[in-house]
């Protein structure tokens, strides 16, 4: 492609490709696709996206096509690979100027330079890093920023390479530029700190952006650039300096507004500091040992003392807690049971931890976690009132759960309590003792404190097993609190029923369960929706428990099931409906056939819920699970559900329907359960087997369930089923057998064996194409005992139950092996006798013996190789 003559043509087509008119857009995209493999095309694109006078959308599209071209055609071995000459020209052009004025395009250019660097740097592109290093030193703000942006993306990409040779190259790179990267970061950081007091927001934002980018570069070099970073003074100097820099940046937050771009960038920079420490601890725990003391002091002071007041923010607190947690839990810092077997580094780290976590420190952390961080906030209480379902989803792990403060504090409490339970158990027991008896409903703060302490007792249930007489506490304290119906007491009603759920599998006498069931029945009628949802959760934990007894539960079954169904109807959020359905499923599963008198309302409601959940596949999965347990509970009576049940199975297992991606596994399980509980195969149930052939072609992890379904049809209605589907099924099996594992082959042949066993007339005829495959396996002496066993079982069935068919098969195979029938039969018998010990099941051994005995009156003159 001639560069000068082609530029205007490519520019015109790129302009058309940005059109909203599909009649213009589609031909342009086709033309660009054809040009992708033309020599010189990417040089034209480079000229276009570096021409700042052109339309932004056209330049953006040119960058994207260039970037995709790197992925497809830059490697030497790629089809239509770019020539080395053109790649050399492109590399030089990419780093000629760092002056892109549009941020989004600048980012894309930095990314595509990094993509080229991943493949060519440093061997084919040795000048890249030196050019970047020089470019970040220039005084021009735009050029400096763009060079720094590119420097970061290149460093990030090279740091992600994992082959040993690539790691060595990155180590060499890091050693060579680390001192410069530190100096660059310190320069931009000092500039930012000087400008904060100037009040010039634009200058502050500009210097802060450079500080952030240079810190990102240092993060990659520090974490990924050294094998033993603790031996490098520059690395450890930078890491030790982070704490002072963090203090400076946190103090800056006092003078920067709470709602502007500077504040956002400042918080991102503070979080990035903590990420450097967390990543370094994760990748180099031994090298982190000199930083343990300082990290703990810093984190604990800002999170658990007044030092952090006015400067900390939620994400920063989460990061500090994660740092404490990772140090507490780190296996590299835990000595062996035999202390002397531990490494010196581990012993040193352990001593630092023990010296820091003294009784006063642990006590203060524990009290602060419970009395400050565990308290329900005003925002949470408001959400409880305005969006109760949203509140329960957040509490149980919503989308933002991972990064929110509450779960982080709870996990930290669990880890610290587990590690230092002997120290902290008396502290928590003392807090419990101060809260005995009822709490004044007018004292909201006291109610919230008790809620927080009960939360701690629930989280530490396993650690408190020997220290708390939970049965007495339940009868004397918790049960009376559940009976306080005042609206302001609802946080405690919810917390107490949650607390019981945490202890139910730890320490709870079976004799007390009827009292608990009575309380659950009452709370499922509570005026507050959050309390009812939490009660449903505890009910699930109760029925799932190992010590659950159906006889104790049955007197409350009707009431609970009715109330759960009412709760299911009342809630509107998809997640909450899924949760309540799951509880109903657990109840149905545990009481089994005892559920039959009470399911009428649920059976009538599920079709409506299925229709309403058309856009919510995960809710439909929950419905399928409920139907599975419902069919098992109803047994043969589940036939009455077929008008709803069978279309659900049909949709869930139809691979041509998009929802099958989510519904297939549960749909197949429901199909199997339906067959297992069906008194007979109806025409509608038989018809949905049309879905099976495409399922077998998938060869997925669901094949085992598919084979069980096929067996179910064979046992229920062998004649009708085989006449309708055996030909197609046999074809699918013939295609499957050479491709699947040994276990899969056994499953296929078990189906054939079942068909022969149930229908000795139709079975051999319908599965005739598979039988030569079995015959060859026997003659050739299949080496896997399990497979040989099933081969002999199939052969034995045919020989015993359909002698004429066996004779025709023997005749056919004699022609294939070019042997006389008698000789071939002799070889079969010899192999059969030789491998009969492969058969382990008594039934199959008996079958083989009978099959061999049936040959005794035969007129065949058997000729074998043996004596």
XYZ file of C-alpha atoms in Angstrom, residues 201 250 252-267 310-313:
22
model
C -6.341 23.545 41.808
C -3.550 12.171 54.664
C -3.295 17.147 52.719
C -6.850 15.837 52.715
C -7.682 18.430 55.383
C -6.946 21.284 52.965
C -8.471 19.727 49.833
C -12.234 19.877 49.368
C -14.374 16.784 49.696
C -16.043 17.059 46.322
C -13.618 17.789 43.506
C -11.223 16.076 41.093
C -8.226 16.723 43.367
C -9.867 14.898 46.252
C -10.632 11.901 44.029
C -7.038 11.736 42.747
C -5.661 12.210 46.268
C -7.669 9.289 47.641
C -10.809 13.704 60.240
C -8.339 12.313 57.693
C -9.278 8.678 57.045
C -11.938 7.468 54.636
